[in-house]
CSV table of C-alpha atoms in Angstrom, one decimal:
chain,number,residue,atom,x,y,z
A,1,GLU,CA,0.0,0.0,0.0
A,2,TYR,CA,2.7,2.5,-1.0
A,3,LYS,CA,0.3,4.6,-3.0
A,4,TRP,CA,-2.1,7.3,-1.7
A,5,LYS,CA,-5.7,6.2,-2.3
A,6,GLY,CA,-7.5,9.0,-0.5
A,7,PRO,CA,-8.4,9.8,3.1
A,8,PHE,CA,-8.8,7.0,5.7
A,9,TYR,CA,-8.9,6.7,9.4
A,10,PHE,CA,-7.8,4.3,12.2
A,11,ILE,CA,-8.6,3.9,15.9
A,12,GLN,CA,-6.0,4.3,18.6
A,13,GLY,CA,-6.5,2.9,22.1
A,14,ALA,CA,-4.1,2.5,25.0
A,15,ASP,CA,-3.8,0.8,28.3
A,16,PRO,CA,-6.6,-1.7,28.6
A,17,GLN,CA,-4.3,-2.8,31.5
A,18,PHE,CA,-6.4,-5.7,33.0
A,19,GLY,CA,-5.9,-5.6,36.8
A,20,LEU,CA,-4.9,-2.0,37.4
A,21,MET,CA,-8.3,-0.7,38.5
A,22,LYS,CA,-8.5,-2.9,41.6
A,23,ALA,CA,-4.7,-2.5,42.3
A,24,TRP,CA,-5.1,1.3,42.1
A,25,THR,CA,-8.2,1.5,44.4
A,26,HIS,CA,-6.6,-0.8,46.9
A,27,GLY,CA,-3.3,1.1,46.9
A,28,ASP,CA,-1.4,-2.1,46.0
A,29,THR,CA,-0.1,-1.7,42.4
A,30,ASN,CA,2.3,-4.6,42.7
A,31,ASN,CA,0.1,-7.5,44.0
A,32,GLY,CA,-3.5,-6.1,44.1
A,33,ASP,CA,-4.4,-7.0,40.5
A,34,ASP,CA,-6.3,-10.3,41.2
A,35,GLU,CA,-9.5,-9.0,39.6
A,36,TRP,CA,-10.2,-7.4,36.3
A,37,GLY,CA,-13.9,-7.9,35.5
A,38,GLU,CA,-14.4,-4.1,35.1
A,39,GLU,CA,-11.6,-3.9,32.5
A,40,ILE,CA,-13.0,-6.9,30.6
A,41,LYS,CA,-16.3,-5.0,30.3
A,42,LEU,CA,-14.5,-1.8,29.1
A,43,ALA,CA,-12.5,-3.7,26.5
A,44,GLU,CA,-15.7,-5.4,25.3
A,45,GLN,CA,-17.3,-2.0,25.0
A,46,ALA,CA,-14.3,-0.7,23.0
A,47,VAL,CA,-14.5,-3.7,20.6
A,48,GLN,CA,-18.2,-3.3,20.1
A,49,ALA,CA,-17.8,0.4,19.4
A,50,VAL,CA,-15.1,-0.2,16.8
A,51,ASN,CA,-17.1,-3.0,15.2
A,52,LYS,CA,-20.1,-0.7,14.7
A,53,LEU,CA,-18.2,2.0,12.9
A,54,ASN,CA,-19.1,2.7,9.3
A,55,PRO,CA,-17.0,3.0,7.2
A,56,LYS,CA,-14.6,0.6,8.9
A,57,PRO,CA,-11.3,1.9,10.3
A,58,LYS,CA,-8.2,0.7,8.5
A,59,PHE,CA,-6.8,-0.8,11.7
A,60,PHE,CA,-7.1,-0.7,15.5
A,61,VAL,CA,-3.9,0.0,17.4
A,62,LEU,CA,-3.4,-0.6,21.1
A,63,CYS,CA,-0.5,1.5,22.4
A,64,GLY,CA,0.8,-0.7,25.2
A,65,ASP,CA,0.1,-1.9,28.7
A,66,LEU,CA,-2.2,-4.6,27.5
A,67,VAL,CA,-2.4,-6.0,31.0
A,68,HIS,CA,-1.2,-4.8,34.4
A,69,GLY,CA,0.7,-7.9,35.5
A,70,MET,CA,4.5,-7.4,35.0
A,71,PRO,CA,6.6,-10.2,33.4
A,72,GLY,CA,6.8,-13.2,35.8
A,73,THR,CA,3.9,-12.1,38.1
A,74,ARG,CA,1.1,-14.3,39.2
A,75,TRP,CA,-1.9,-13.1,37.2
A,76,LYS,CA,-0.2,-12.0,33.9
A,77,THR,CA,-1.0,-15.1,31.8
A,78,LYS,CA,-4.6,-15.2,32.8
A,79,GLN,CA,-5.0,-11.4,32.2
A,80,GLU,CA,-3.5,-11.8,28.7
A,81,GLN,CA,-5.8,-14.8,27.9
A,82,ASP,CA,-8.8,-12.8,29.0
A,83,LEU,CA,-7.8,-9.8,26.8
A,84,LYS,CA,-7.2,-12.1,23.8
A,85,ASN,CA,-10.7,-13.6,24.4
A,86,VAL,CA,-12.2,-10.1,24.1
A,87,LEU,CA,-10.1,-8.9,21.2
A,88,LYS,CA,-10.8,-12.0,19.0
A,89,ASN,CA,-14.3,-10.6,18.7
A,90,THR,CA,-12.9,-7.6,16.7
A,91,ASP,CA,-14.3,-7.5,13.2
A,92,GLN,CA,-12.0,-9.7,11.1
A,93,ASP,CA,-11.7,-7.0,8.5
A,94,ILE,CA,-10.1,-4.7,11.1
A,95,PRO,CA,-6.5,-5.6,11.7
A,96,LEU,CA,-5.2,-5.3,15.3
A,97,VAL,CA,-1.8,-3.6,15.9
A,98,PHE,CA,0.0,-4.1,19.2
A,99,VAL,CA,2.6,-1.9,20.8
A,100,SER,CA,4.6,-3.1,23.8
A,101,GLY,CA,4.3,-1.2,27.1
A,102,ASN,CA,6.3,-1.3,30.3
A,103,HIS,CA,3.9,-3.7,32.0
A,104,ASP,CA,4.1,-6.0,28.9
A,105,ILE,CA,7.9,-6.3,28.9
A,106,GLY,CA,9.0,-4.8,32.3
A,107,ASN,CA,10.3,-1.4,33.3
A,108,THR,CA,13.8,-2.7,32.6
A,109,PRO,CA,13.2,-5.2,29.8
A,110,SER,CA,15.4,-8.2,29.1
A,111,ARG,CA,15.8,-10.3,26.0
A,112,GLU,CA,13.6,-12.9,27.7
A,113,THR,CA,10.8,-10.6,28.6
A,114,ILE,CA,10.8,-9.1,25.0
A,115,ASP,CA,10.9,-12.6,23.5
A,116,ASP,CA,8.0,-13.7,25.6
A,117,TYR,CA,6.0,-10.6,24.5
A,118,CYS,CA,6.8,-11.3,20.8
A,119,GLN,CA,5.6,-14.9,21.1
A,120,ASN,CA,2.4,-13.6,22.6
A,121,TRP,CA,1.6,-10.4,20.7
A,122,GLY,CA,4.0,-10.1,17.7
A,123,ASP,CA,7.1,-8.1,17.1
A,124,ASP,CA,8.1,-5.4,19.5
A,125,TYR,CA,9.0,-3.0,16.7
A,126,PHE,CA,7.9,-3.1,13.0
A,127,SER,CA,6.6,-0.9,10.2
A,128,PHE,CA,3.7,-1.1,7.8
A,129,TRP,CA,2.1,0.9,5.0
A,130,VAL,CA,-1.6,1.9,4.6
A,131,GLY,CA,-2.6,3.9,1.6
A,132,GLY,CA,0.6,5.8,1.0
A,133,VAL,CA,1.2,6.4,4.7
A,134,PHE,CA,4.2,4.9,6.6
A,135,PHE,CA,3.6,3.7,10.1
A,136,LEU,CA,6.3,2.8,12.6
A,137,VAL,CA,5.7,0.9,15.9
A,138,LEU,CA,8.5,1.3,18.4
A,139,ASN,CA,9.5,-0.4,21.7
A,140,SER,CA,9.8,2.7,23.8
A,141,GLN,CA,11.0,0.7,26.8
A,142,LEU,CA,14.3,0.4,25.1
A,143,TYR,CA,14.6,4.2,25.3
A,144,PHE,CA,13.5,4.2,28.9
A,145,ASP,CA,15.9,1.7,30.3
A,146,SER,CA,17.9,-0.8,28.1
A,147,SER,CA,20.5,-1.6,30.7
A,148,LYS,CA,19.7,-5.3,30.6
A,149,CYS,CA,19.7,-5.5,26.8
A,150,PRO,CA,21.8,-2.6,25.2
A,151,GLU,CA,22.3,-4.6,22.0
A,152,LEU,CA,18.5,-4.7,21.4
A,153,ARG,CA,18.3,-0.9,21.7
A,154,GLN,CA,21.2,-0.6,19.2
A,155,ALA,CA,19.4,-2.9,16.9
A,156,GLN,CA,16.1,-0.9,17.1
A,157,ASP,CA,18.1,2.3,16.5
A,158,ALA,CA,19.8,0.9,13.4
A,159,TRP,CA,16.5,-0.4,12.1
A,160,LEU,CA,14.7,2.9,12.7
A,161,ASP,CA,17.4,4.8,10.7
A,162,GLU,CA,16.9,2.3,7.8
A,163,GLN,CA,13.1,2.7,7.9
A,164,LEU,CA,13.2,6.5,7.9
A,165,ALA,CA,15.5,6.2,4.8
A,166,VAL,CA,13.0,3.9,3.2
A,167,ALA,CA,10.2,6.4,3.9
A,168,ALA,CA,12.3,9.2,2.3
A,169,ASN,CA,12.9,7.2,-0.9
A,170,GLN,CA,9.2,6.1,-1.2
A,171,LYS,CA,8.0,9.7,-0.9
A,172,CYS,CA,5.2,8.7,1.5
A,173,LYS,CA,2.4,11.1,2.3
A,174,HIS,CA,3.0,11.0,6.1
A,175,ILE,CA,5.0,9.1,8.6
A,176,ILE,CA,3.2,8.3,11.9
A,177,VAL,CA,4.8,6.6,14.9
A,178,PHE,CA,3.2,4.5,17.7
A,179,GLN,CA,5.0,4.0,21.0
A,180,HIS,CA,3.8,3.4,24.6
A,181,ILE,CA,5.8,6.1,26.5
A,182,PRO,CA,5.3,9.7,25.3
A,183,LEU,CA,8.3,11.7,24.2
A,184,PHE,CA,6.8,14.4,26.3
A,185,LEU,CA,3.4,15.2,27.9
A,186,SER,CA,3.0,18.9,27.0
A,187,LYS,CA,6.4,20.6,26.4
A,188,PRO,CA,9.4,19.3,24.5
A,189,ASP,CA,11.7,20.6,27.2
A,190,GLU,CA,9.7,19.5,30.3
A,191,ASP,CA,11.5,17.8,33.2
A,192,ASP,CA,12.1,14.1,33.3
A,193,ASP,CA,9.2,12.1,34.7
A,194,TYR,CA,7.9,8.6,35.1
A,195,PHE,CA,5.5,9.4,32.2
A,196,ASN,CA,7.9,10.7,29.6
A,197,LEU,CA,11.4,9.9,28.1
A,198,GLU,CA,14.6,11.3,29.6
A,199,LYS,CA,15.5,14.7,28.1
A,200,SER,CA,18.7,13.7,26.3
A,201,VAL,CA,17.1,10.7,24.7
A,202,ARG,CA,13.9,12.6,23.9
A,203,GLN,CA,15.8,15.4,22.2
A,204,GLU,CA,17.7,13.0,20.0
A,205,ILE,CA,14.5,11.2,18.9
A,206,MET,CA,12.5,14.4,18.4
A,207,GLU,CA,15.3,15.8,16.2
A,208,LYS,CA,15.5,12.5,14.2
A,209,PHE,CA,11.8,12.5,13.7
A,210,HIS,CA,11.7,16.2,12.8
A,211,LYS,CA,14.4,15.7,10.2
A,212,ALA,CA,12.6,12.7,8.7
A,213,GLY,CA,9.4,14.6,8.5
A,214,VAL,CA,7.4,12.5,11.0
A,215,ARG,CA,4.0,14.0,11.3
A,216,ALA,CA,2.8,12.6,14.6
A,217,VAL,CA,3.6,10.3,17.5
A,218,PHE,CA,0.7,8.5,19.3
A,219,SER,CA,1.2,7.1,22.7
A,220,GLY,CA,-0.5,6.1,25.9
A,221,HIS,CA,1.0,5.3,29.4
A,222,TYR,CA,-0.3,8.5,31.0
A,223,HIS,CA,-3.9,7.4,31.5
A,224,ARG,CA,-4.9,11.0,30.7
A,225,ASN,CA,-5.1,12.9,27.5
A,226,ALA,CA,-2.2,15.3,26.8
A,227,GLY,CA,0.2,16.4,24.1
A,228,GLY,CA,2.0,19.2,22.4
A,229,SER,CA,4.3,19.8,19.5
A,230,TYR,CA,8.0,20.1,18.5
A,231,LYS,CA,8.9,21.9,15.3
A,232,GLY,CA,5.7,20.6,13.6
A,233,LEU,CA,5.9,17.1,15.0
A,234,GLU,CA,2.7,16.5,17.1
A,235,MET,CA,2.9,14.4,20.2
A,236,VAL,CA,-0.5,12.9,21.0
A,237,VAL,CA,-1.0,11.2,24.4
A,238,SER,CA,-4.3,9.3,24.7
A,239,SER,CA,-6.0,8.3,27.9
A,240,ALA,CA,-6.8,4.7,28.7
A,241,ILE,CA,-9.5,2.2,27.8
A,242,GLY,CA,-9.0,1.0,31.3
A,243,CYS,CA,-8.1,2.8,34.6
A,244,GLN,CA,-8.2,6.6,34.5
A,245,LEU,CA,-5.7,8.5,36.6
A,246,GLY,CA,-7.1,11.9,35.7
A,247,GLN,CA,-10.4,13.5,34.7
A,248,ASP,CA,-10.8,11.8,31.3
A,249,THR,CA,-13.2,9.1,30.5
A,250,HIS,CA,-12.5,5.5,29.2
A,251,GLY,CA,-12.2,6.1,25.5
A,252,LEU,CA,-10.6,5.7,22.1
A,253,ARG,CA,-9.1,8.1,19.6
A,254,VAL,CA,-10.3,8.4,16.1
A,255,VAL,CA,-7.5,9.5,13.7
A,256,VAL,CA,-8.4,10.8,10.2
A,257,VAL,CA,-5.5,10.9,7.7
A,258,THR,CA,-6.0,13.3,4.7
A,259,GLU,CA,-3.6,14.3,2.0
A,260,GLU,CA,-2.6,17.4,3.9
A,261,LYS,CA,-3.0,16.6,7.6
A,262,VAL,CA,-3.7,14.2,10.4
A,263,VAL,CA,-6.8,15.1,12.5
A,264,HIS,CA,-7.8,13.3,15.6
A,265,ARG,CA,-10.4,13.3,18.3
A,266,TYR,CA,-10.8,11.4,21.6
A,267,TYR,CA,-14.2,9.8,22.2
A,268,SER,CA,-15.6,8.2,25.3
A,269,LEU,CA,-16.5,4.5,24.7
A,270,THR,CA,-20.1,5.3,25.3
A,271,GLU,CA,-20.1,8.3,22.9
A,272,LEU,CA,-18.3,6.3,20.1
A,273,GLY,CA,-20.5,3.3,20.7
A,274,SER,CA,-23.8,5.1,20.6
A,275,HIS,CA,-23.2,8.0,18.1
A,276,GLY,CA,-20.2,6.9,16.1
A,277,ILE,CA,-17.9,9.4,14.4
A,278,GLU,CA,-19.1,13.0,14.1
A,279,LYS,CA,-20.1,14.4,10.7
A,280,GLU,CA,-17.1,16.8,10.5
A,281,LEU,CA,-14.7,13.9,10.4
A,282,LEU,CA,-16.9,11.7,8.2
A,283,ASP,CA,-16.9,14.6,5.7
A,284,MET,CA,-13.1,14.6,5.6
A,285,LEU,CA,-13.2,10.9,4.7
A,286,ALA,CA,-15.7,11.5,1.9
A,287,LYS,CA,-13.4,14.0,0.1
A,288,GLN,CA,-11.6,12.1,-2.6
């Protein structure tokens, strides 16, 4: 799909994170995640909302923290199985795209935790084309702390440079990146935080993306909506399908890609499920 065929849209979700809601309310985020019935319902609601959309989205991407259980913890396998059981009801014409989060591969990932993720969910970084637009999925944990597997970070870096060169040669309409941890939450020069990437790493990646002409980076991790821009590169932080840590509501982001721009809006699951996409966005899709 190297060629532009007209406007399209996709759905971005983040952090279904089965198990966090109970762990959070009980103040035990390490071991308190032994129930996730509430998250199952929310994930089902998300899938139902996506399945009802007309026209269909080109794909549905989940930007990490699929479940709350960290690698090697007691409930992780069951949480993953329950999430797969929900996601397999997604309309078979809507491909699912998975992004690895810190709970999926660990805050300090190792080759083993990443291999385990890849066996379960697919590659931890890869690229794909949709209608003349180039999409990159990155393992942001390697930028957060690659101390246990520095060679894997080097491999991703080398691969990323190759991919950005490919995009330049193919003259793609836009380049869009998905990763779990945001580069920044609101300002490119904000202080380091649990929810963003360290300044020196962030600066290097932002500059690389800017030079390559990347249009937008979509992420999760923050469990709130946020974002900002750096030299024309938009950083979009989407709140969670699951546990909310701020004032936002459980939701999904609709992203419309036109020849000139990338336009997006966050919808609550209820709103998207009952009303679908608003006319203004549908009109953009209709313009060929």
